[in-house]
């Protein structure tokens, strides 16, 4: 697990190479779905990720969820959320939304101090709403098309645009840039497990909902990203 | 990035119950949401994942305010016209069962998240269509928008789409439905829906 995470940020370049190669190959492996020209490859990678999840990540997340008292769980989620807010603010600025950016930075200031190093999300209670932004969305905002859908190893669903965004996300991620290797790995592992634990309740719902889990998650991802780029207000002509 | 999945988990159920015929769409959604959540909060069985009991709750309080015919047509998109009336009737039935189970399992995940309704803005150009938006607050994350699309019918306002964190629970099926229809025909889609519903029922009984 730790090894896997250690390799994570290091191998982003390789992943991107694979993704781009995949897209290049896409022309000859059409599956009928315009958004998903490399469905065969994607399904294989999806199955790989599902296996990894079932064998390692989910059991660890379940254990974590069972052992950790709720206030501690919330504290961990808030702590990483606070670190992310800084970079969400930068992305909001790049997207030409200074008011949102100011609110994000305000959140970091409030939560890092009154909220004790980000463990308590005081800012939300004060009415400074949390946002969700990343470089993939910033590119989308700038008019970059999303490109083909790709399933990356470990990282999961992306589009070509979001894969490029992901490289910058990782480069700018304060946690991935902690100098001390063992501290960094511990933090990355903790964040990953905490994120996965937050999603545990969703598993059952997805199982109930999906006729084809791969397609359900793909289409959900694409809808979700489109909504995020437009901050929830997708123009009518771009809706299905 | 998978946060919309988390949204499904706290996905709250609205619409239902009471003689809501005369109610404005936002009032209708609000009343039913509050009523259903109140029941979920006070019912240990539901929170412990008693599927049968939750489905009963959804059937009695929520379903009367859903238009499954329209939902099925939306999910089918342009393939809808390929279905004969008989096939359509079966599809509506099966799709309904699928959605009800999905909703019910989401409802059992509800804990104490606060639900806030946004001010309702009627669209003067579309008087028979309404969009009601509420937000689910969650600790450590961006609040999740839950959007209900309703249409005015002879029997009151009916929900025809629900969008959780930007993902429509109806149109999310469109591309896989159309792929299935193109591969195995309308009857292929019907039998895969039936198989899905059957396997879920068996799982439920074996518990």
Coordinates of C-alpha atoms in Angstrom, one line a residue:
Chain A
X1 CA 0.0 0.0 0.0
X2 CA 2.7 2.5 1.0
X3 CA 4.8 1.5 -1.9
X4 CA 2.0 2.0 -4.2
X5 CA 1.4 5.4 -2.9
X6 CA 5.1 6.2 -3.0
X7 CA 5.1 5.4 -6.7
X8 CA 2.0 7.3 -7.2
X9 CA 3.2 10.8 -7.8
X10 CA 6.4 9.6 -9.4
X11 CA 4.6 7.6 -12.0
X12 CA 2.1 10.3 -13.0
X13 CA 4.3 11.0 -16.1
X14 CA 4.1 7.4 -17.1
X15 CA 0.4 7.3 -16.6
X16 CA 0.0 10.3 -18.8
X17 CA 2.1 8.7 -21.5
X18 CA -0.1 5.6 -21.3
X19 CA -3.2 7.8 -21.5
X20 CA -1.9 9.7 -24.5
X21 CA -0.8 6.6 -26.2
X22 CA -4.2 5.1 -25.6
X23 CA -5.9 8.0 -27.1
X24 CA -3.6 7.8 -30.1
X25 CA -4.6 4.2 -30.5
X26 CA -8.2 5.1 -30.0
X27 CA -8.8 5.6 -33.7
X28 CA -8.5 1.9 -34.4
X29 CA -10.4 0.5 -31.5
X30 CA -13.8 2.2 -31.7
X31 CA -16.6 0.9 -29.6
X32 CA -19.5 3.0 -30.8
X33 CA -19.5 5.4 -28.0
X34 CA -18.1 8.7 -29.1
X35 CA -17.0 9.8 -25.6
X36 CA -15.3 6.5 -25.0
X37 CA -13.2 5.5 -28.0
X38 CA -10.9 3.2 -26.0
X39 CA -13.6 1.4 -24.1
X40 CA -11.8 -2.0 -24.3
X41 CA -8.7 -0.6 -22.6
X42 CA -10.8 1.4 -20.2
X43 CA -12.8 -1.6 -19.1
X44 CA -9.7 -3.6 -18.5
X45 CA -8.2 -0.8 -16.4
X46 CA -11.6 -0.4 -14.6
X47 CA -11.5 -4.1 -13.7
X48 CA -7.9 -3.7 -12.5
X49 CA -8.9 -0.8 -10.2
X50 CA -11.9 -2.7 -8.9
X51 CA -9.7 -5.6 -8.0
X52 CA -7.2 -3.4 -6.3
X53 CA -10.1 -1.7 -4.4
X54 CA -11.6 -5.0 -3.3
X55 CA -8.4 -6.6 -2.2
X56 CA -6.6 -3.6 -0.5
X57 CA -8.2 -0.2 -0.4
X58 CA -11.7 -1.0 0.6
X59 CA -10.8 -3.4 3.4
X60 CA -8.4 -0.9 4.8
X61 CA -11.0 1.9 4.5
X62 CA -13.6 -0.3 6.3
X63 CA -11.2 -1.0 9.1
X64 CA -10.4 2.6 9.4
X65 CA -14.1 3.5 9.4
X66 CA -14.8 0.9 12.1
X67 CA -11.9 1.9 14.4
X68 CA -11.9 5.7 14.2
X69 CA -14.4 7.6 16.3
X70 CA -16.6 9.9 14.2
X71 CA -15.1 13.2 15.5
X72 CA -11.6 11.9 14.5
X73 CA -12.8 10.9 11.1
X74 CA -14.3 14.4 10.5
X75 CA -11.1 16.0 11.8
X76 CA -9.0 14.1 9.3
X77 CA -11.3 14.9 6.4
X78 CA -11.3 18.6 7.5
X79 CA -7.6 18.7 7.8
X80 CA -7.0 17.5 4.2
X81 CA -9.9 19.7 3.0
X82 CA -8.2 22.7 4.5
X83 CA -4.9 22.0 2.7
X84 CA -6.9 21.6 -0.5
X85 CA -8.7 24.9 0.0
X86 CA -5.5 26.9 -0.7
X87 CA -5.2 25.4 -4.1
X88 CA -8.9 25.6 -4.8
X89 CA -8.5 29.3 -4.2
X90 CA -5.7 29.5 -6.7
X91 CA -7.8 27.7 -9.3
X92 CA -10.8 30.0 -8.6
X93 CA -8.5 32.9 -9.3
X94 CA -7.2 31.4 -12.5
X95 CA -10.9 30.9 -13.5
X96 CA -11.6 34.6 -13.0
X97 CA -13.6 34.2 -9.9
X98 CA -11.9 36.5 -7.4
X99 CA -14.8 36.5 -4.9
X100 CA -14.7 32.8 -4.6
X101 CA -10.9 32.8 -4.4
X102 CA -11.0 35.3 -1.6
X103 CA -13.5 33.1 0.3
X104 CA -11.3 30.1 -0.2
X105 CA -8.3 31.9 1.2
X106 CA -10.4 33.2 4.0
X107 CA -11.5 29.7 4.8
X108 CA -7.8 28.6 5.1
X109 CA -7.0 31.5 7.4
X110 CA -10.0 30.9 9.7
X111 CA -9.8 27.1 9.7
X112 CA -6.0 27.0 10.2
X113 CA -6.2 29.3 13.3
X114 CA -9.6 29.2 15.0
X115 CA -10.2 25.8 13.5
X116 CA -7.0 24.4 15.0
X117 CA -4.8 23.5 12.0
X118 CA -7.8 22.8 9.9
X119 CA -9.3 20.0 12.1
X120 CA -12.5 21.9 12.6
X121 CA -14.3 23.5 9.6
X122 CA -15.4 26.7 11.4
X123 CA -15.5 28.6 8.1
X124 CA -18.5 26.6 6.9
X125 CA -20.4 27.5 10.0
X126 CA -19.6 31.1 9.4
X127 CA -21.2 30.9 5.9
X128 CA -18.0 30.6 3.9
X129 CA -19.0 27.7 1.7
X130 CA -16.5 25.1 0.6
X131 CA -15.8 24.8 -3.1
X132 CA -14.4 22.1 -5.3
X133 CA -11.9 23.1 -8.1
X134 CA -8.9 21.6 -9.8
X135 CA -6.8 22.3 -12.9
X136 CA -8.9 20.1 -15.1
X137 CA -11.9 22.3 -14.3
X138 CA -9.8 25.4 -14.9
X139 CA -8.8 24.2 -18.3
X140 CA -12.5 23.4 -19.0
X141 CA -13.4 26.9 -17.9
X142 CA -10.8 28.3 -20.4
X143 CA -12.6 26.4 -23.1
X144 CA -10.4 23.3 -23.5
X145 CA -12.6 20.4 -24.6
X146 CA -12.6 17.3 -22.4
X147 CA -11.3 14.8 -25.0
X148 CA -11.7 11.1 -24.7
X149 CA -12.7 9.3 -21.5
X150 CA -9.8 7.4 -19.9
X151 CA -9.6 5.1 -16.9
X152 CA -6.2 5.6 -15.2
X153 CA -4.6 3.0 -13.0
X154 CA -5.3 3.8 -9.3
X155 CA -6.6 7.3 -10.0
X156 CA -9.6 6.0 -11.8
X157 CA -11.9 7.9 -14.2
X158 CA -10.6 11.0 -16.1
X159 CA -10.7 12.6 -19.5
X160 CA -7.6 13.5 -21.4
X161 CA -8.0 17.1 -20.3
X162 CA -8.5 16.1 -16.7
X163 CA -5.4 13.8 -16.9
X164 CA -3.3 16.8 -17.8
X165 CA -5.0 18.7 -15.0
X166 CA -4.2 15.9 -12.7
X167 CA -0.4 16.2 -13.4
X168 CA -0.6 19.8 -12.3
X169 CA -2.8 19.0 -9.3
X170 CA -0.2 16.5 -8.1
X171 CA 2.6 19.0 -8.7
X172 CA 0.8 21.7 -6.7
X173 CA -0.4 19.3 -4.0
X174 CA 1.2 20.4 -0.7
X175 CA 0.9 16.8 0.7
X176 CA 2.7 15.3 -2.3
X177 CA 5.4 17.8 -1.8
X178 CA 6.3 17.1 1.8
X179 CA 10.1 16.6 1.9
X180 CA 10.3 13.9 4.5
X181 CA 9.5 10.7 2.6
X182 CA 7.9 8.7 5.4
X183 CA 5.8 11.6 6.6
X184 CA 4.6 12.2 3.0
X185 CA 3.7 8.6 2.5
X186 CA 1.9 8.4 5.7
X187 CA -0.1 11.5 4.9
X188 CA -0.9 10.3 1.3
X189 CA -2.0 6.9 2.6
X190 CA -4.1 8.5 5.3
X191 CA -5.8 10.8 2.8
X192 CA -6.5 8.1 0.4
X193 CA -8.0 5.8 3.0
X194 CA -10.0 8.7 4.5
X195 CA -11.4 9.6 1.0
X196 CA -12.3 6.0 0.3
X197 CA -14.0 5.6 3.7
X198 CA -16.1 8.6 2.9
X199 CA -17.4 6.8 -0.2
X200 CA -18.2 3.5 1.5
X201 CA -21.9 4.3 1.9
X202 CA -22.1 5.0 -1.9
X203 CA -21.0 1.5 -2.8
X204 CA -24.3 -0.2 -2.0
X205 CA -26.3 2.5 -3.9
X206 CA -24.2 2.1 -7.0
X207 CA -24.6 -1.7 -6.9
X208 CA -28.3 -1.2 -6.8
X209 CA -28.4 1.4 -9.5
X210 CA -26.1 0.2 -12.1
X211 CA -26.9 -2.3 -14.9
X212 CA -23.4 -2.0 -16.0
X213 CA -21.2 -0.5 -13.3
X214 CA -18.5 0.6 -15.7
X215 CA -20.9 2.6 -17.9
X216 CA -22.8 4.0 -14.9
X217 CA -19.6 5.4 -13.4
X218 CA -18.3 6.6 -16.7
X219 CA -21.5 8.5 -17.5
X220 CA -21.8 9.8 -14.0
X221 CA -18.2 11.1 -14.0
X222 CA -18.8 12.9 -17.3
X223 CA -22.0 14.5 -16.1
X224 CA -20.4 15.5 -12.8
X225 CA -17.4 17.1 -14.4
X226 CA -19.5 19.1 -16.8
X227 CA -21.6 20.3 -13.9
X228 CA -18.5 21.2 -11.8
X229 CA -17.0 23.2 -14.7
X230 CA -20.1 25.3 -14.9
X231 CA -20.5 25.5 -11.1
X232 CA -23.8 23.7 -11.3
X233 CA -25.3 25.8 -14.0
X234 CA -24.8 23.8 -17.2
X235 CA -26.3 25.8 -20.1
X236 CA -29.4 24.1 -21.4
X237 CA -28.0 23.4 -24.9
X238 CA -25.2 21.4 -23.3
X239 CA -27.5 19.2 -21.3
X240 CA -28.5 15.9 -22.7
Chain B
X1 CA -13.3 13.4 -7.8
X2 CA -15.8 10.7 -7.0
X3 CA -17.7 13.0 -4.8
X4 CA -20.8 12.7 -6.8
X5 CA -20.8 9.1 -5.6
X6 CA -20.7 10.2 -2.1
X7 CA -23.6 12.5 -2.9
X8 CA -25.6 9.4 -3.9
X9 CA -25.0 8.1 -0.4
X10 CA -26.6 10.9 1.4
X11 CA -29.1 11.3 -1.4
X12 CA -32.3 12.4 0.3
X13 CA -35.6 11.5 -0.8
X14 CA -38.3 13.9 -1.4
X15 CA -41.7 14.2 -2.7
X16 CA -44.6 12.2 -1.5
X17 CA -47.5 11.8 0.8
X18 CA -50.3 14.1 1.7
X19 CA -53.0 15.6 -0.5
X20 CA -50.5 17.7 -2.4
X21 CA -52.6 18.3 -5.4
X22 CA -52.8 22.0 -4.8
X23 CA -49.4 22.6 -3.5
X24 CA -46.7 24.7 -5.3
X25 CA -43.8 22.6 -6.5
X26 CA -41.3 23.9 -4.0
X27 CA -43.7 23.5 -1.1
X28 CA -44.5 20.0 -2.2
X29 CA -40.8 19.0 -2.4
X30 CA -40.1 20.6 1.0
X31 CA -43.0 19.0 2.8
X32 CA -42.3 15.5 1.5
X33 CA -38.6 15.8 2.2
X34 CA -39.2 16.8 5.7
X35 CA -41.8 14.2 6.3
X36 CA -39.7 11.4 4.9
X37 CA -36.5 12.4 6.7
X38 CA -38.4 12.7 9.9
X39 CA -39.5 9.1 9.5
X40 CA -36.0 7.9 8.6
X41 CA -34.5 9.7 11.6
X42 CA -36.9 8.1 14.0
X43 CA -36.9 4.6 12.5
X44 CA -34.0 2.4 13.6
X45 CA -34.9 -0.4 11.2
X46 CA -34.5 1.9 8.2
X47 CA -31.2 3.3 9.4
X48 CA -29.9 -0.2 9.9
X49 CA -30.6 -0.9 6.3
X50 CA -34.0 -2.7 6.4
X51 CA -34.7 -2.6 2.7
X52 CA -38.3 -3.9 2.7
X53 CA -39.4 -1.2 5.2
X54 CA -37.6 1.5 3.3
X55 CA -39.1 0.5 0.0
X56 CA -42.5 0.5 1.7
X57 CA -41.9 4.1 2.9
X58 CA -40.8 5.2 -0.6
X59 CA -43.7 3.5 -2.3
X60 CA -46.3 5.1 0.0
X61 CA -44.8 8.6 0.4
X62 CA -42.7 9.3 -2.6
X63 CA -43.9 7.4 -5.6
X64 CA -47.3 9.1 -6.0
X65 CA -45.3 12.2 -7.0
X66 CA -43.1 10.7 -9.6
X67 CA -43.8 10.4 -13.3
X68 CA -42.2 7.1 -14.3
X69 CA -43.5 7.2 -17.8
X70 CA -41.6 10.5 -18.4
X71 CA -38.5 9.3 -16.6
X72 CA -38.4 6.1 -18.7
X73 CA -38.7 8.2 -21.9
X74 CA -36.0 10.5 -20.8
X75 CA -33.7 7.6 -20.0
X76 CA -34.3 6.1 -23.4
X77 CA -33.8 9.4 -25.2
X78 CA -34.4 9.1 -29.0
X79 CA -34.6 5.3 -28.7
X80 CA -38.0 5.8 -27.0
X81 CA -39.9 5.9 -30.3
X82 CA -38.6 2.4 -31.2
X83 CA -40.5 0.8 -28.3
X84 CA -44.0 -0.5 -28.9
X85 CA -46.6 0.5 -26.4
X86 CA -46.4 -3.0 -24.8
X87 CA -42.6 -2.8 -24.5
X88 CA -42.9 0.6 -23.1
X89 CA -45.3 -0.5 -20.4
X90 CA -42.9 -3.3 -19.3
X91 CA -39.9 -0.9 -19.5
X92 CA -41.7 1.7 -17.2
X93 CA -42.4 -1.0 -14.7
X94 CA -38.9 -2.4 -14.6
X95 CA -37.2 1.0 -14.6
X96 CA -39.5 2.0 -11.8
X97 CA -38.5 -1.0 -9.7
X98 CA -34.8 -0.2 -10.4
X99 CA -35.1 3.5 -9.3
X100 CA -37.2 2.7 -6.2
X101 CA -34.5 0.2 -5.0
X102 CA -31.8 2.7 -5.7
X103 CA -33.6 5.5 -3.8
X104 CA -34.4 3.2 -1.0
X105 CA -30.8 2.1 -0.5
X106 CA -29.7 5.7 -0.6
X107 CA -32.2 6.6 2.0
X108 CA -30.9 4.0 4.4
X109 CA -27.6 5.9 4.3
X110 CA -29.1 9.1 5.5
X111 CA -27.9 10.1 8.9
X112 CA -28.2 13.7 10.2
X113 CA -27.1 15.8 7.3
X114 CA -28.8 19.1 7.2
X115 CA -30.9 19.9 4.2
X116 CA -31.4 23.5 3.1
X117 CA -33.8 24.6 0.4
X118 CA -32.8 27.4 -2.0
X119 CA -35.3 30.1 -2.8
X120 CA -37.6 28.9 -5.5
X121 CA -37.5 30.9 -8.8
X122 CA -40.4 30.1 -11.1
X123 CA -39.5 30.4 -14.8
X124 CA -42.2 32.6 -16.4
X125 CA -41.4 31.3 -19.9
X126 CA -42.1 27.7 -18.8
X127 CA -45.0 27.9 -16.4
X128 CA -45.6 24.1 -16.4
X129 CA -42.0 23.3 -15.5
X130 CA -40.3 23.8 -12.1
X131 CA -36.8 23.4 -10.8
X132 CA -36.5 23.0 -7.0
X133 CA -33.0 23.0 -5.6
X134 CA -31.9 22.0 -2.2
X135 CA -28.5 21.4 -0.7
X136 CA -27.2 18.7 1.6
X137 CA -24.6 19.9 4.0
X138 CA -21.8 17.5 4.7
X139 CA -18.9 17.9 7.0
X140 CA -15.5 18.5 5.3
X141 CA -16.9 18.8 1.8
X142 CA -18.7 21.0 -0.6
X143 CA -22.4 20.9 -0.1
X144 CA -24.2 18.7 -2.5
X145 CA -26.9 20.2 -4.8
X146 CA -30.0 18.1 -5.2
X147 CA -32.2 19.3 -8.0
X148 CA -35.7 18.2 -8.7
X149 CA -37.3 18.8 -12.1
X150 CA -41.1 18.8 -11.9
X151 CA -43.9 19.2 -14.5
X152 CA -47.4 20.3 -14.0
X153 CA -50.0 17.6 -14.8
X154 CA -53.7 17.2 -14.3
X155 CA -53.0 15.4 -11.0
X156 CA -50.6 17.9 -9.6
X157 CA -46.9 18.5 -9.9
X158 CA -44.8 15.4 -10.7
X159 CA -41.1 14.9 -10.5
X160 CA -39.5 13.7 -13.8
X161 CA -35.8 14.0 -13.0
X162 CA -33.5 14.2 -10.0
X163 CA -30.0 15.5 -10.3
X164 CA -27.6 14.7 -7.5
X165 CA -24.3 16.7 -7.5
X166 CA -24.7 17.3 -11.2
X167 CA -25.6 13.7 -12.1
X168 CA -29.1 13.0 -13.3
X169 CA -30.3 9.7 -11.9
X170 CA -32.4 9.3 -15.0
X171 CA -30.3 10.4 -18.0
X172 CA -27.2 8.7 -16.5
X173 CA -28.7 5.5 -18.0
X174 CA -29.1 6.9 -21.5
X175 CA -25.9 5.8 -23.2
X176 CA -25.9 2.3 -21.7
X177 CA -29.6 1.8 -22.6
X178 CA -29.0 2.9 -26.1
X179 CA -25.9 0.7 -26.4
X180 CA -28.0 -2.3 -25.2
X181 CA -30.8 -1.5 -27.6
X182 CA -28.4 -1.2 -30.5
X183 CA -26.7 -4.5 -29.6
X184 CA -29.6 -6.6 -28.5
X185 CA -32.8 -4.7 -29.4
X186 CA -35.5 -3.4 -27.1
X187 CA -36.3 -6.8 -25.8
X188 CA -32.6 -7.2 -24.9
X189 CA -32.8 -4.1 -22.7
X190 CA -36.0 -5.4 -21.2
X191 CA -34.5 -8.7 -20.3
X192 CA -31.4 -7.2 -18.8
X193 CA -33.5 -4.9 -16.6
X194 CA -35.6 -7.8 -15.5
X195 CA -32.5 -9.8 -14.7
X196 CA -31.1 -7.0 -12.7
X197 CA -34.3 -6.6 -10.7
X198 CA -34.7 -10.3 -10.1
X199 CA -31.1 -10.7 -8.8
X200 CA -31.7 -7.8 -6.5
X201 CA -34.8 -9.3 -5.1
X202 CA -33.2 -12.6 -4.5
X203 CA -30.3 -10.9 -2.7
X204 CA -32.8 -9.1 -0.6
X205 CA -34.7 -12.3 0.4
X206 CA -31.5 -14.2 1.2
X207 CA -30.6 -11.6 3.8

